[in-house]
Amino acid sequence: MEREVISRVLTAYGIKAQAVPFGNGHINDTYNLIGTPYLLQRINTRVFARPDRLMRNIQLVTAHLRQRAEQAGEDPQRVTLSLLPTLDGESFFQSSDGSCYRILRRIENTRCYERAQNTGQMYGAAQVLGRFGRMLEGFDAAQLYETISDFHDTPKRVAALEAAAAGDIAGRAGQDAPMLQFALARKERCGVICRALKKGEIPLRVTHNDTKLNNFLFDSQTDRCVCLVDLDTVMPGSALYDFGDALRFGASTAAEDEADLDAVHFDMEIFAAFAKGYLEQAGRALCRTELSLLAQSVLWMTYECAVRFLTDDLNGDVYFKIQYPRQNRIRALNQFALAADIERRLLQMDRIVRQLSGCDF
Ligand code: GN1
Ligand code: MG
């Protein structure tokens, strides 16, 4: 069935190729189109209800980034994603069964990592993130649709968790009770970024919103970080979301679904390297309140991700793809363990940010 759909999609693009599964995303399905310079992606329309809007955002953002790259004398093909239009000139193809596909040009001679192998990689990723933010500074955020509303509204994520626990549709709330307790004990504090945004204490910027390390591409030869991909959630947001989420994933000593919680720690050397790279690129653009919340953003983004995994476990695994039963429970346990470790290190993290930024918040 899927094969048939894919063959219809490829016909719409005028491409003949074999599609082989590629990458580790939790939301969309990606395929390598063997013998072509392209990747095929099935857009998850349960998560992205309006693929037309999503694709419009990506067109606008990538066009802007390409233009900025050209102005800076950089190769636009390596700075951001390029979409291939269908033979009809559309940015994606909707099959008669409702599924939506797009084709992207592979950025050649690059690779991605599930875990940082050294601090240099995270320093490089941080520079790319800082540059990404800077390149989007002149971009009018009002042009963008909110592809997923309240995506990083942590208190709303907690409200969804409470609703899932009350509904207990999969009969898992009893077993998940200790995690729920940990989450609810931080319910008030977790809204600090959201509240600061709403009060105008920190600026709304155009942000990526999904900055885990495997969304950064690295040059296969030089290992230099090249660019940030997976642009589905580029929306107005806070720079703190991007900083915090990148470290949630990149500074963990274990994979996001490592079941041995003793192996899950927050690596301070990686934190320091990432903060350095980021502040070098974005530091001057950040306000004092943003700087004062940088360390906390890592805690709250990790906490939010844990809350989302736990919610999905309680809802019977309807959002994140899983490879084995209760994987979302393992992910949630892992992310809460990481959040607890980050919480213990916050003062030290603040000290590092103060030192690097020279700002005595
Ligand atoms: C999802 O699509 P992917 O795998 O890069 C999710 C992120 C989560 C992440 C957790 C649209 O990212 O928000 O932080 O999984 N993306 C969406 O690994 O929900
Ligand atoms: Mg991804």
Coordinates of C-alpha atoms and ligand atoms in Angstrom, one line a residue:
M1 CA 0.0 0.0 0.0
E2 CA 2.7 2.5 1.1
R3 CA 4.8 1.4 -1.9
E4 CA 1.9 2.2 -4.2
V5 CA 1.4 5.6 -2.7
I6 CA 5.1 6.4 -2.9
S7 CA 5.2 5.3 -6.5
R8 CA 2.3 7.7 -7.3
V9 CA 4.2 10.5 -5.4
L10 CA 7.3 9.9 -7.4
T11 CA 5.3 10.1 -10.6
A12 CA 4.0 13.5 -9.6
Y13 CA 7.6 14.6 -9.3
G14 CA 8.8 12.9 -12.5
I15 CA 11.3 10.8 -10.5
K16 CA 12.1 7.1 -10.8
A17 CA 13.9 5.8 -7.7
Q18 CA 13.8 3.3 -4.9
A19 CA 12.8 4.8 -1.6
V20 CA 14.7 3.5 1.5
P21 CA 13.8 4.6 5.1
F22 CA 16.2 7.2 6.4
G23 CA 16.8 9.0 9.7
N24 CA 15.4 8.9 13.2
G25 CA 12.6 11.5 13.4
H26 CA 9.8 10.9 15.8
I27 CA 7.2 12.6 13.6
N28 CA 7.6 12.4 9.8
D29 CA 8.8 9.5 7.8
T30 CA 11.9 10.1 5.7
Y31 CA 13.2 8.1 2.7
N32 CA 16.4 8.3 0.8
L33 CA 15.7 8.2 -3.0
I34 CA 18.5 6.0 -4.1
G35 CA 20.4 7.2 -7.2
T36 CA 18.9 10.7 -7.0
P37 CA 20.1 13.8 -5.0
Y38 CA 16.8 13.8 -3.1
L39 CA 15.0 12.8 0.1
L40 CA 11.3 12.0 0.3
Q41 CA 9.3 12.9 3.4
R42 CA 5.8 11.9 4.4
I43 CA 4.4 14.8 6.5
N44 CA 2.6 13.6 9.6
T45 CA -0.8 15.2 9.1
R46 CA -2.0 14.1 12.5
V47 CA 0.6 16.4 14.0
F48 CA 0.5 19.0 11.2
A49 CA -3.1 19.5 10.3
R50 CA -2.4 22.1 7.7
P51 CA 0.5 20.9 5.5
D52 CA -0.2 23.8 3.1
R53 CA 0.6 26.3 5.8
L54 CA 3.6 24.3 7.0
M55 CA 5.0 24.3 3.5
R56 CA 4.3 28.0 3.0
N57 CA 6.4 28.7 6.2
I58 CA 9.2 26.6 4.9
Q59 CA 9.2 28.2 1.5
L60 CA 9.4 31.7 3.0
V61 CA 12.0 30.9 5.6
T62 CA 14.3 28.9 3.3
A63 CA 14.0 31.7 0.6
H64 CA 15.1 34.2 3.2
L65 CA 18.0 32.1 4.4
R66 CA 19.2 31.5 0.9
Q67 CA 19.1 35.1 0.1
R68 CA 21.1 36.0 3.3
A69 CA 23.6 33.2 2.4
E70 CA 24.1 34.6 -1.1
Q71 CA 24.6 38.1 0.4
A72 CA 27.3 36.7 2.7
G73 CA 29.0 34.8 -0.1
E74 CA 28.0 31.4 1.2
D75 CA 26.7 28.4 -0.7
P76 CA 22.9 28.7 -0.4
Q77 CA 22.5 25.0 -1.0
R78 CA 24.4 24.2 2.2
V79 CA 22.9 26.9 4.4
T80 CA 19.3 25.6 4.3
L81 CA 16.9 23.1 2.8
S82 CA 15.8 23.3 -0.8
L83 CA 12.4 22.0 -1.9
L84 CA 11.8 20.3 -5.2
P85 CA 8.4 21.3 -6.7
T86 CA 6.1 18.7 -8.2
L87 CA 5.7 18.7 -12.0
D88 CA 2.6 20.9 -11.4
G89 CA 4.7 23.4 -9.5
E90 CA 3.3 22.6 -6.1
S91 CA 5.5 22.5 -2.9
F92 CA 4.1 19.1 -1.8
F93 CA 2.0 16.3 -3.1
Q94 CA -1.3 15.2 -1.5
S95 CA -2.3 11.7 -2.4
S96 CA -5.9 10.6 -2.8
D97 CA -5.7 8.9 0.7
G98 CA -4.9 12.3 2.2
S99 CA -1.3 11.6 3.0
C100 CA 1.2 14.4 2.1
Y101 CA 4.7 14.1 0.7
R102 CA 7.5 16.5 -0.1
I103 CA 10.9 16.2 -1.7
L104 CA 14.0 17.9 -0.5
R105 CA 17.4 18.1 -1.9
R106 CA 19.9 16.1 0.2
I107 CA 22.7 18.3 1.5
E108 CA 25.6 16.2 0.1
N109 CA 28.6 15.1 2.2
T110 CA 26.9 15.7 5.5
R111 CA 25.9 13.5 8.4
C112 CA 24.1 13.9 11.7
Y113 CA 24.7 12.6 15.2
E114 CA 22.4 11.1 17.8
R115 CA 25.0 12.0 20.4
A116 CA 27.8 14.5 20.5
Q117 CA 31.2 12.8 20.3
N118 CA 33.1 15.8 21.6
T119 CA 32.5 19.3 22.8
G120 CA 33.7 20.7 19.4
Q121 CA 30.6 19.4 17.7
M122 CA 28.3 21.1 20.2
Y123 CA 30.3 24.3 19.9
G124 CA 29.8 24.2 16.2
A125 CA 26.1 23.4 16.5
A126 CA 25.7 26.4 18.8
Q127 CA 27.4 28.7 16.3
V128 CA 25.0 27.5 13.6
L129 CA 22.1 28.0 15.9
G130 CA 23.2 31.5 16.8
R131 CA 23.7 32.3 13.2
F132 CA 20.3 30.9 12.3
G133 CA 18.7 33.3 14.7
R134 CA 20.7 36.2 13.4
M135 CA 19.9 35.5 9.8
L136 CA 16.2 35.5 10.6
E137 CA 16.3 38.8 12.5
G138 CA 15.1 40.8 9.6
F139 CA 12.4 38.3 8.7
D140 CA 8.8 39.5 9.5
A141 CA 7.4 36.9 11.9
A142 CA 3.9 37.9 11.1
Q143 CA 4.2 36.1 7.8
L144 CA 4.4 32.8 9.5
Y145 CA 1.6 30.5 10.5
E146 CA 1.7 28.9 13.9
T147 CA 2.2 25.3 12.6
I148 CA 1.4 23.8 16.0
S149 CA -0.3 26.2 18.4
D150 CA 1.2 26.7 21.9
F151 CA 4.0 24.4 20.9
H152 CA 6.3 25.4 23.8
D153 CA 3.7 26.7 26.2
T154 CA 4.9 24.5 29.0
P155 CA 2.0 25.2 31.4
K156 CA -0.4 24.1 28.6
R157 CA 1.6 21.0 28.1
V158 CA 1.2 20.3 31.9
A159 CA -2.5 20.9 31.6
A160 CA -2.6 18.3 28.8
L161 CA -0.7 15.9 31.0
E162 CA -3.2 16.4 33.8
A163 CA -6.1 15.7 31.4
A164 CA -4.4 12.6 30.1
A165 CA -3.8 11.3 33.7
A166 CA -7.5 12.0 34.6
G167 CA -8.7 10.2 31.5
D168 CA -6.2 7.4 31.9
I169 CA -7.4 5.9 28.6
A170 CA -4.5 3.3 28.5
G171 CA -4.8 2.4 32.2
R172 CA -1.2 3.5 32.9
A173 CA -1.7 6.4 35.4
G174 CA -1.1 4.2 38.4
Q175 CA 2.3 3.1 37.2
D176 CA 3.2 6.6 36.0
A177 CA 2.1 8.3 39.3
P178 CA 5.7 9.1 40.6
M179 CA 6.5 10.9 37.4
L180 CA 3.2 12.8 37.5
Q181 CA 4.1 13.9 41.0
F182 CA 7.5 15.2 40.0
A183 CA 5.9 17.1 37.1
L184 CA 3.1 18.6 39.2
A185 CA 5.5 19.8 41.9
R186 CA 7.1 22.1 39.3
K187 CA 3.8 23.2 37.7
E188 CA 4.1 26.8 38.8
R189 CA 7.8 27.4 38.1
C190 CA 7.7 25.8 34.6
G191 CA 5.9 28.8 33.1
V192 CA 8.7 31.3 33.6
I193 CA 9.6 31.6 29.9
C194 CA 6.0 31.8 28.7
R195 CA 5.1 34.4 31.3
A196 CA 8.2 36.5 30.4
L197 CA 7.1 36.4 26.7
K198 CA 3.6 37.3 27.5
K199 CA 4.7 40.2 29.7
G200 CA 7.1 41.4 27.0
E201 CA 10.1 41.0 29.2
I202 CA 11.8 38.9 26.5
P203 CA 11.2 39.4 22.8
L204 CA 9.3 37.2 20.4
R205 CA 11.7 36.1 17.7
V206 CA 11.5 33.7 14.7
T207 CA 12.8 30.4 16.2
H208 CA 13.4 26.8 15.1
N209 CA 11.7 25.2 18.1
D210 CA 13.2 21.7 17.6
T211 CA 16.9 22.0 17.9
K212 CA 18.0 18.5 19.0
L213 CA 21.4 17.5 17.7
N214 CA 20.1 15.2 15.0
N215 CA 18.5 18.2 13.3
F216 CA 22.0 19.7 12.7
L217 CA 24.0 18.5 9.7
F218 CA 27.8 18.2 9.9
D219 CA 30.3 18.1 7.0
S220 CA 31.4 14.5 6.6
Q221 CA 35.0 15.5 5.9
T222 CA 35.7 18.4 8.2
D223 CA 33.0 17.7 10.8
R224 CA 32.1 21.4 10.7
C225 CA 28.5 22.0 11.6
V226 CA 26.8 23.1 8.3
C227 CA 23.2 23.9 9.0
L228 CA 20.0 23.3 10.9
V229 CA 17.3 21.2 9.2
D230 CA 13.8 20.0 10.1
L231 CA 12.1 23.4 9.6
D232 CA 8.5 22.2 10.4
T233 CA 8.3 24.1 13.6
V234 CA 9.9 27.4 12.6
M235 CA 7.5 29.8 14.2
P236 CA 7.5 32.9 16.4
G237 CA 9.0 31.9 19.7
S238 CA 11.7 32.5 22.2
A239 CA 15.4 32.1 21.6
L240 CA 15.4 30.3 25.0
Y241 CA 13.4 27.4 23.5
D242 CA 16.1 26.8 20.9
F243 CA 19.0 27.1 23.4
G244 CA 17.3 24.9 26.0
D245 CA 16.1 22.2 23.6
A246 CA 19.5 21.9 22.0
L247 CA 21.2 21.2 25.3
R248 CA 18.4 19.0 26.6
F249 CA 19.4 16.6 23.8
G250 CA 23.0 17.4 23.1
A251 CA 24.4 17.6 26.7
S252 CA 22.8 14.4 27.9
T253 CA 25.3 11.6 28.5
A254 CA 22.7 9.1 27.3
A255 CA 20.2 8.6 24.4
E256 CA 16.7 10.0 24.9
D257 CA 15.3 6.5 25.4
E258 CA 18.2 5.0 27.6
A259 CA 16.4 2.9 30.2
D260 CA 19.4 2.8 32.6
L261 CA 18.7 6.0 34.4
D262 CA 22.1 5.9 36.2
A263 CA 23.6 6.6 32.8
V264 CA 21.6 9.8 32.3
H265 CA 23.5 12.9 33.4
F266 CA 23.9 16.5 32.2
D267 CA 27.4 17.1 30.8
M268 CA 28.7 20.5 32.0
E269 CA 31.6 20.6 29.6
I270 CA 29.2 20.3 26.7
F271 CA 27.0 23.0 28.3
A272 CA 29.9 25.4 28.6
A273 CA 31.1 24.7 25.0
F274 CA 27.6 25.2 23.6
A275 CA 26.9 28.3 25.6
K276 CA 30.2 29.8 24.4
G277 CA 29.5 29.1 20.7
Y278 CA 25.9 30.4 21.1
L279 CA 26.9 33.6 22.9
E280 CA 29.6 34.4 20.5
Q281 CA 27.1 34.4 17.7
A282 CA 23.9 35.6 19.4
G283 CA 25.1 37.1 22.7
R284 CA 24.8 40.8 21.7
A285 CA 21.3 40.3 20.4
L286 CA 20.1 38.8 23.7
C287 CA 18.6 41.0 26.4
R288 CA 19.5 40.8 30.1
T289 CA 16.4 38.8 31.0
E290 CA 17.1 36.3 28.2
L291 CA 20.6 35.8 29.5
S292 CA 19.3 35.4 33.1
L293 CA 17.0 32.6 31.9
L294 CA 19.4 30.7 29.6
A295 CA 20.4 28.1 32.2
Q296 CA 16.8 27.7 33.3
S297 CA 15.7 27.2 29.7
V298 CA 17.6 23.9 29.6
L299 CA 15.7 22.7 32.6
W300 CA 12.3 23.8 31.4
M301 CA 12.7 22.4 27.9
T302 CA 13.8 19.1 29.3
Y303 CA 10.9 19.1 31.7
E304 CA 8.5 20.0 28.9
C305 CA 9.8 17.2 26.7
A306 CA 9.4 14.7 29.6
V307 CA 5.8 16.0 30.2
R308 CA 5.0 15.4 26.5
F309 CA 6.4 11.9 26.5
L310 CA 4.5 11.0 29.7
T311 CA 1.3 12.5 28.2
D312 CA 1.7 10.4 25.1
D313 CA 2.3 7.3 27.3
L314 CA -0.9 8.0 29.2
N315 CA -2.8 8.6 26.0
G316 CA -1.7 5.2 24.6
D317 CA 1.1 6.4 22.2
V318 CA -0.8 8.6 19.7
Y319 CA 1.8 11.3 19.0
F320 CA 5.5 10.1 19.0
K321 CA 6.5 7.1 16.9
I322 CA 7.6 4.2 19.0
Q323 CA 9.7 1.2 18.2
Y324 CA 8.7 -1.0 21.2
P325 CA 5.9 -0.9 23.7
R326 CA 6.1 1.7 26.5
Q327 CA 9.0 3.5 24.8
N328 CA 7.3 6.8 25.6
R329 CA 7.4 5.8 29.3
I330 CA 11.1 5.1 29.1
R331 CA 11.7 8.4 27.3
A332 CA 9.7 10.2 30.0
L333 CA 11.6 8.5 32.9
N334 CA 14.8 9.4 31.1
Q335 CA 13.9 13.1 30.5
F336 CA 12.7 13.6 34.1
A337 CA 15.9 12.0 35.4
L338 CA 17.9 14.5 33.2
A339 CA 15.7 17.4 34.4
A340 CA 16.4 16.4 38.0
D341 CA 20.2 16.5 37.3
I342 CA 20.0 19.8 35.5
E343 CA 18.0 21.3 38.4
R344 CA 20.9 20.4 40.7
R345 CA 23.4 22.2 38.4
L346 CA 21.5 25.4 37.8
L347 CA 23.6 27.7 39.9
Q348 CA 26.8 26.5 38.3
M349 CA 25.2 26.9 34.9
D350 CA 24.2 30.5 35.7
R351 CA 27.8 31.2 36.8
I352 CA 29.1 29.9 33.4
V353 CA 26.6 32.1 31.5
R354 CA 27.6 35.1 33.6
Q355 CA 31.2 34.5 32.9
L356 CA 30.8 34.0 29.2
S357 CA 28.4 36.9 28.6
G358 CA 30.0 39.3 31.0
C359 CA 26.5 40.2 32.1
D360 CA 25.9 40.2 35.9
F361 CA 22.2 39.4 35.9
Ligands
GN1_1 C1 10.1 15.5 17.8 O1 10.5 15.5 14.6 P1 11.7 15.3 15.6 O2 11.9 13.9 15.9 O3 12.9 16.1 15.2 C2 9.2 16.6 18.2 C3 10.0 17.6 19.1 C4 10.6 16.8 20.3 C5 11.4 15.6 19.8 C6 11.8 14.8 20.9 C7 6.9 18.3 15.8 O4 11.1 16.0 17.0 O5 9.2 18.6 19.6 O6 11.4 17.6 21.1 O7 10.6 14.8 18.9 N1 8.7 17.3 17.1 C8 7.4 17.7 17.0 O8 12.8 13.9 20.5 O9 6.6 17.4 17.9
MG2 MG 14.1 15.8 13.2

